[in-house]
Tab-separated table of C-alpha atoms and ligand atoms in Angstrom:
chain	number	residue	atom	x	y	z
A	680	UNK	CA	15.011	-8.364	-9.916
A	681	UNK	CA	12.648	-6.504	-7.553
A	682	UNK	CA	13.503	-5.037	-4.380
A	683	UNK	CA	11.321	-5.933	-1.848
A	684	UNK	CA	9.074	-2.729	-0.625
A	685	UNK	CA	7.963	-2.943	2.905
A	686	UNK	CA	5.346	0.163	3.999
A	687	UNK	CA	3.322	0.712	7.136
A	688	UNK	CA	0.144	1.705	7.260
A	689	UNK	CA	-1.004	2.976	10.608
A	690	UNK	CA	-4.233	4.106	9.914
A	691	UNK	CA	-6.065	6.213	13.526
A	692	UNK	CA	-3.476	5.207	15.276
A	693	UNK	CA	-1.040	6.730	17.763
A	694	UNK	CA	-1.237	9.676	19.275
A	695	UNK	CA	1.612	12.759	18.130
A	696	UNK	CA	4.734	11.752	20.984
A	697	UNK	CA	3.789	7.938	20.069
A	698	UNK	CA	4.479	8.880	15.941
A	699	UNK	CA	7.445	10.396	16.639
A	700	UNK	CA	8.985	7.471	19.025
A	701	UNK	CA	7.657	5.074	16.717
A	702	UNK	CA	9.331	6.441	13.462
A	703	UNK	CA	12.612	7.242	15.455
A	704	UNK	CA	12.498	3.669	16.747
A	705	UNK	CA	12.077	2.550	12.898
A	706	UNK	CA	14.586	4.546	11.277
A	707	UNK	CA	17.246	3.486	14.113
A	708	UNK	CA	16.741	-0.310	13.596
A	709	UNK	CA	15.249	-0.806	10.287
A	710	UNK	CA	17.627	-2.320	7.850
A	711	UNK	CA	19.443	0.036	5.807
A	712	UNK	CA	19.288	-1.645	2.026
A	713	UNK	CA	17.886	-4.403	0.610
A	714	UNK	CA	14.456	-3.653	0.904
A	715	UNK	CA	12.207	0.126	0.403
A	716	UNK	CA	10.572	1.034	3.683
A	717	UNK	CA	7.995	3.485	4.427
A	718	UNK	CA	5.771	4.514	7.341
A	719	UNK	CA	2.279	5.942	6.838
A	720	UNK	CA	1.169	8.216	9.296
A	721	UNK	CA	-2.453	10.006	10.518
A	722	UNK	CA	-2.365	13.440	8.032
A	723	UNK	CA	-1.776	15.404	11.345
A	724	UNK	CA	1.537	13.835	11.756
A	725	UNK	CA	3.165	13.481	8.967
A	726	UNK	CA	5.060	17.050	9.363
A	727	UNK	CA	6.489	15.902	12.545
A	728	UNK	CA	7.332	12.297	11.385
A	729	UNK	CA	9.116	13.910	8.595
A	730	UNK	CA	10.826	15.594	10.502
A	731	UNK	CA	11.900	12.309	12.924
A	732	UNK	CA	12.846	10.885	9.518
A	733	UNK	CA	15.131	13.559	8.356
A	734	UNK	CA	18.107	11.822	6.880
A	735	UNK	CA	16.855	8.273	7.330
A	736	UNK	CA	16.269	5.602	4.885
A	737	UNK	CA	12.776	5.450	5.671
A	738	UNK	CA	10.243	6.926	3.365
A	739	UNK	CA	6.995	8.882	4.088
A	740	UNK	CA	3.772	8.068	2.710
A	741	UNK	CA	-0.340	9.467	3.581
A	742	UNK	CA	-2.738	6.986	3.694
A	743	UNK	CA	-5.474	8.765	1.489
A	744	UNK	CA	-5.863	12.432	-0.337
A	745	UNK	CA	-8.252	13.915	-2.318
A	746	UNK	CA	-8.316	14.243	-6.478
A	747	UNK	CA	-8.901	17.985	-6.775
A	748	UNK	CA	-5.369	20.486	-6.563
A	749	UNK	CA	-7.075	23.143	-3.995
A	750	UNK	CA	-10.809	24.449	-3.116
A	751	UNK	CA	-13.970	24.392	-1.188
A	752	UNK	CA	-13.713	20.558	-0.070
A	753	UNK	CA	-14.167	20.216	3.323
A	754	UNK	CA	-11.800	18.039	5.915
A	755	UNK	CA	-9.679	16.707	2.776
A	756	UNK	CA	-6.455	17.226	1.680
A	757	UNK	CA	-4.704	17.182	-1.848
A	758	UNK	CA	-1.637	15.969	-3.274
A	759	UNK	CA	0.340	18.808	-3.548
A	760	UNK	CA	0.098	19.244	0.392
A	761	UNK	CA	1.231	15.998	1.092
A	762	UNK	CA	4.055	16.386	-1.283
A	763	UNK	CA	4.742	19.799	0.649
A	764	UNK	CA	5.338	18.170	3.785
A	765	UNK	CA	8.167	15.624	2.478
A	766	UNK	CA	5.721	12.710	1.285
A	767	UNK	CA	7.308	10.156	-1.361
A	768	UNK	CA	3.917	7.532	-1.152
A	769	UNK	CA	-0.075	8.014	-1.118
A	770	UNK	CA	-2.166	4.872	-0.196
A	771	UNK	CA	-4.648	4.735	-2.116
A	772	UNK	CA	-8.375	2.726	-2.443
A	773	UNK	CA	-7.408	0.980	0.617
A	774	UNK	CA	-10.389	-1.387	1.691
A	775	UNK	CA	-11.494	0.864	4.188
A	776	UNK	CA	-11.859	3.781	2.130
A	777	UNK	CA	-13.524	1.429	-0.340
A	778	UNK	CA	-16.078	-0.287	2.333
A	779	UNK	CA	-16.129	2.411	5.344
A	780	UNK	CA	-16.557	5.796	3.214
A	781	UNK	CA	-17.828	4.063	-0.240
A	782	UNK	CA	-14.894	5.191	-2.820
A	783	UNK	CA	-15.706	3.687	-5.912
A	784	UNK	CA	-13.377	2.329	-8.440
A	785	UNK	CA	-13.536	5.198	-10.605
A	786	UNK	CA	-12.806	7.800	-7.914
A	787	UNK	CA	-9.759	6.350	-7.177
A	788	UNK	CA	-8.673	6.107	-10.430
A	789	UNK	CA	-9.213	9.749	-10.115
A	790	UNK	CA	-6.535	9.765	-6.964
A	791	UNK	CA	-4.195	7.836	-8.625
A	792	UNK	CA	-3.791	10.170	-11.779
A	793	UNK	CA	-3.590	13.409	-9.401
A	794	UNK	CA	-1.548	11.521	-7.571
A	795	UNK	CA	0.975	10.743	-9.749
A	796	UNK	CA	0.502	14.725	-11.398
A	797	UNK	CA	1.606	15.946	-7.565
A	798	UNK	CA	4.855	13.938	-8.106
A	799	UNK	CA	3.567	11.082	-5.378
A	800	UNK	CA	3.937	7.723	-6.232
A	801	UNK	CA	0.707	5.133	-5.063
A	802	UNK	CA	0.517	2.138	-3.925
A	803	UNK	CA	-3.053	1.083	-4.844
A	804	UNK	CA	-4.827	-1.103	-2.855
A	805	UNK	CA	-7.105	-4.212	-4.758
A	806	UNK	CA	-8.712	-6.738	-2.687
A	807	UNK	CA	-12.095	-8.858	-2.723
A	808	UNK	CA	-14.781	-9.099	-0.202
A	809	UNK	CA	-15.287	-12.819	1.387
A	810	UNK	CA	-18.754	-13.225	-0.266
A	811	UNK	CA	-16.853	-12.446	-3.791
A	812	UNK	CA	-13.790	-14.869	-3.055
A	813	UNK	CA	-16.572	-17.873	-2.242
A	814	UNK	CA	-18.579	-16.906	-5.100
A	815	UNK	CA	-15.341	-17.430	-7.453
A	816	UNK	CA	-15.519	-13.887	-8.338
A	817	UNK	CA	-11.613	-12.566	-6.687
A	818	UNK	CA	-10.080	-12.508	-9.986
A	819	UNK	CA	-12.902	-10.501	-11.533
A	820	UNK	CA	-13.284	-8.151	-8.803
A	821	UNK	CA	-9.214	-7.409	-8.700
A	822	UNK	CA	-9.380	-7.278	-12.302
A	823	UNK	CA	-11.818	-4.530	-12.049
A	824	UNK	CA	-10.261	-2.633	-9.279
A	825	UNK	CA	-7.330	-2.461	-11.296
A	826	UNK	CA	-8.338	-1.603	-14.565
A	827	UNK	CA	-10.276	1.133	-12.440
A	828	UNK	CA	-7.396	2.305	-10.734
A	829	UNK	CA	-4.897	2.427	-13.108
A	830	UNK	CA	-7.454	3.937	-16.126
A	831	UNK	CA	-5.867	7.009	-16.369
A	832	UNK	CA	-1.972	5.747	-16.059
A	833	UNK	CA	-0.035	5.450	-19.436
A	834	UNK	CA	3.534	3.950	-20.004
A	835	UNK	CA	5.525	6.795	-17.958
A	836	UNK	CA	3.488	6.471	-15.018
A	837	UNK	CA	3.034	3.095	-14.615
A	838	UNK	CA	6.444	2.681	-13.075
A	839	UNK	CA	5.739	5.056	-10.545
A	840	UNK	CA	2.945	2.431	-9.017
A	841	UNK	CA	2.851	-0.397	-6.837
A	842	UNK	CA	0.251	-2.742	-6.305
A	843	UNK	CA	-1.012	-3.879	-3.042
A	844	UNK	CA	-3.494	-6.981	-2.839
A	845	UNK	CA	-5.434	-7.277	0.227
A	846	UNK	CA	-7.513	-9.493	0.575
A	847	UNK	CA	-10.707	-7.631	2.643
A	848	UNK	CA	-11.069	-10.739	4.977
A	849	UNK	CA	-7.411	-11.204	5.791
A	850	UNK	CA	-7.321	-7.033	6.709
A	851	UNK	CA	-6.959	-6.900	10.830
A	852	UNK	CA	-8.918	-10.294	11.014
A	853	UNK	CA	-5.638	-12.227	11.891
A	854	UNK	CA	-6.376	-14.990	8.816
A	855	UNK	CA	-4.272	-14.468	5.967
A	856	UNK	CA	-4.495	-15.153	3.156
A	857	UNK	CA	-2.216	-18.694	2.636
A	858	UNK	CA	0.974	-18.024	0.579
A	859	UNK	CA	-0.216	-20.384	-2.300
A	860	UNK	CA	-4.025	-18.435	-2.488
A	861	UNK	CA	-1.902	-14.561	-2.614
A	862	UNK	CA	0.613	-16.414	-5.014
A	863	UNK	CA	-2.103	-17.152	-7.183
A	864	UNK	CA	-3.734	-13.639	-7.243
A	865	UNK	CA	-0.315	-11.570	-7.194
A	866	UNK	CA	0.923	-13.776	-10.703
A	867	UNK	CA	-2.645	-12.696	-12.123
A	868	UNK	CA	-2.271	-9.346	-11.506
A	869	UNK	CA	1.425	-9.416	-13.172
A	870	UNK	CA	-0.774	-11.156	-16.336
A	871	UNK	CA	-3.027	-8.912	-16.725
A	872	UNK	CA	-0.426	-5.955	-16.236
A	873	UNK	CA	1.245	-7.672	-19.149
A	874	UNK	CA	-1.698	-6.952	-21.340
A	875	UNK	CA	-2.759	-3.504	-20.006
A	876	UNK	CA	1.151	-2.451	-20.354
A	877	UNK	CA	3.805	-4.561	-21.112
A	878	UNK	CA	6.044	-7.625	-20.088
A	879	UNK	CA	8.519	-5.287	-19.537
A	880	UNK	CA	6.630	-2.710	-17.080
A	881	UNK	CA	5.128	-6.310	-15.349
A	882	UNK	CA	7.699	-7.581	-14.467
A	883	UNK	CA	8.953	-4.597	-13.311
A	884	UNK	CA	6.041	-3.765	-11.057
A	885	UNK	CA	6.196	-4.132	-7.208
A	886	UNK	CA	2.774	-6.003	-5.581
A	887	UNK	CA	3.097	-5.777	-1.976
A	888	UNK	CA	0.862	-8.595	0.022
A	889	UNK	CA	-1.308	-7.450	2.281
A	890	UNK	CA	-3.448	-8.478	5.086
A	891	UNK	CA	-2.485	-9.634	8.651
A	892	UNK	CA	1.052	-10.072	7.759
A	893	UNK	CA	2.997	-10.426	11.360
A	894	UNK	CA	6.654	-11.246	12.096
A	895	UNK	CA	5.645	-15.317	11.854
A	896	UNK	CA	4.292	-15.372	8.718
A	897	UNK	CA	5.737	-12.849	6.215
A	898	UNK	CA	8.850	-15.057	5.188
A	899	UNK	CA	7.033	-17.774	3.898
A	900	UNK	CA	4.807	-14.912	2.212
A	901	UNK	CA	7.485	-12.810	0.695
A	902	UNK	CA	9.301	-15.838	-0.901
A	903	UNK	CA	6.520	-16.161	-3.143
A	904	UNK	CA	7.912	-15.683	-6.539
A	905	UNK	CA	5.263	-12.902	-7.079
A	906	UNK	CA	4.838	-11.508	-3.676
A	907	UNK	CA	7.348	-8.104	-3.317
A	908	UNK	CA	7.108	-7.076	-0.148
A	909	UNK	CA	3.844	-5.978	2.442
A	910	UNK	CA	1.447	-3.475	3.362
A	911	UNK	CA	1.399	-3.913	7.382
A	912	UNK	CA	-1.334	-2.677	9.111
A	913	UNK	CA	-1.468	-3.765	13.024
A	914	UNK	CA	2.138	-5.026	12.765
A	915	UNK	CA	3.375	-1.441	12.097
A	916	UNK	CA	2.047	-0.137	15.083
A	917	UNK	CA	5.344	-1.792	17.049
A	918	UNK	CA	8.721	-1.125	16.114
A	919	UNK	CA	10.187	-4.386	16.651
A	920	UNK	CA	7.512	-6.347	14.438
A	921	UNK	CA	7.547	-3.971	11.711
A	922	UNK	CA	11.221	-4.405	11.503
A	923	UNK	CA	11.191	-8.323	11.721
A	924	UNK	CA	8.465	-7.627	9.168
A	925	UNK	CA	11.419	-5.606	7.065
A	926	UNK	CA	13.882	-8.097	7.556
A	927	UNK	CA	11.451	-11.400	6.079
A	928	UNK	CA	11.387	-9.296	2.992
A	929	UNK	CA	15.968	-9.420	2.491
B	1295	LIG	P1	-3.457	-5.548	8.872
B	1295	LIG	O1	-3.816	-4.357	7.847
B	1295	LIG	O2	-1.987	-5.850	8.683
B	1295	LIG	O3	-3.758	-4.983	10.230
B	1295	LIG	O4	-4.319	-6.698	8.508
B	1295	LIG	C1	-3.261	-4.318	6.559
B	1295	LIG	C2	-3.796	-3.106	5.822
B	1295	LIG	O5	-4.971	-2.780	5.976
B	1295	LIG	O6	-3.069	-2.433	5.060
């Protein structure tokens, strides 16, 4: 059985008294077992929301980093410093690093094996465009992303991961993706993890949903046999939703 892993991504958001009130207001209500939480923070914050975690259930994760250990690369950061300041997670290939600032597949492959060297554990993000979902193509481009992402990941690492599908047209558009369409791509993903791996380390892998998920619509979501949880963008931003959020996932 999989435990249900709930994380929040707040991307530019908040401001540094807003991060620290928002993660205090998290850890105080969130519920204590039953599901894996985690809030991810702007870079600049994650010291002091580490630090309004201390002791709390609630895990920190960064929302990108770079693949290199240390050197001359500009306004990025690496593993190793994230781990430094008390992170457990790293986001990684989310859609907007994909579609704003042009990753490619095989770079964050790259971030997912340094990554995992720095002692972080991912959750890579897969997801297809609109134009590839209409053109039949969702299964090919998630197979793609994933292959990509998870190139460099043998048998000890791959428990380490999780999976989040998002859908790029469900991500801060307000349409998700219905349960039966992320059903669909969530037990592909678990096949083909069966032949890249094992049935073993499949079925053992978490695949958060993601994409517009709010307090209304993340039950009916989450009791999808293949659907383990979320990866909440807006709803995160508010205590109270990202805890009913929490709670849809018991
Ligand atoms: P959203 O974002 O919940 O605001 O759609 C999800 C995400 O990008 O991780």
């Amino acid at each position: 059985m999989r435990k249900p892993f709930v994380a929040g991504n707040w991307k530019m958001n908040t401001c540094a008294d807003e991060a620290v009130a928002l993660a205090r207001a998290i850890a105080d209500a969130a519920p204590k077992e039953g599901v894996d939480l985690a809030v991810c923070p702007p870079f600049v914050y994650l010291r002091s929301v580490a630090k309004a975690l201390d002791g709390a259930w609630v895990a920190l994760g960064a929302q990108n980093m770079y693949f290199e250990p240390a050197g001359a690369f500009t306004g990025d950061i690496s593993g190793a410093m994230l781990k430094d300041v008390g992170c457990r997670y790293v986001i990684l290939g989310h859609s907007e690093r994909r579609h704003v600032f042009g990753e490619s597949d095989e770079l964050v492959g790259k971030k997912v094996i340094a990554a995992l060297a720095a002692g972080l554990d991912p959750i890579l993000c897969v997801g297809e465009l609109i134009e590839e979902r209409e053109a039949g193509k969702t299964m090919e481009v998630v197979e793609r992303q994933v292959r990509a992402g998870l190139a460099g990941v043998g048998a000890d690492g791959i428990g380490r991961i999780t999976i989040a599908y998002e859908p790029v047209w469900a991500i801060g558009t307000g349409k998700t993706a219905t349960p039966a369409q992320a059903q669909e791509v969530h037990a592909a993903i678990r096949a083909l993890l069966a032949t890249m791996y094992n049935e073993t380390a499949a079925a053992a892998m978490r695949i958060q949903y993601g994409g517009s998920v709010k307090p209304q619509n993340a039950k009916e979501l989450f009791s999808q046999t293949d659907i383990d949880g979320g990866l909440i963008g807006g709803a995160s931003l508010k205590a109270e939703s990202f805890i009913a959020i929490a709670e849809a996932a018991l």
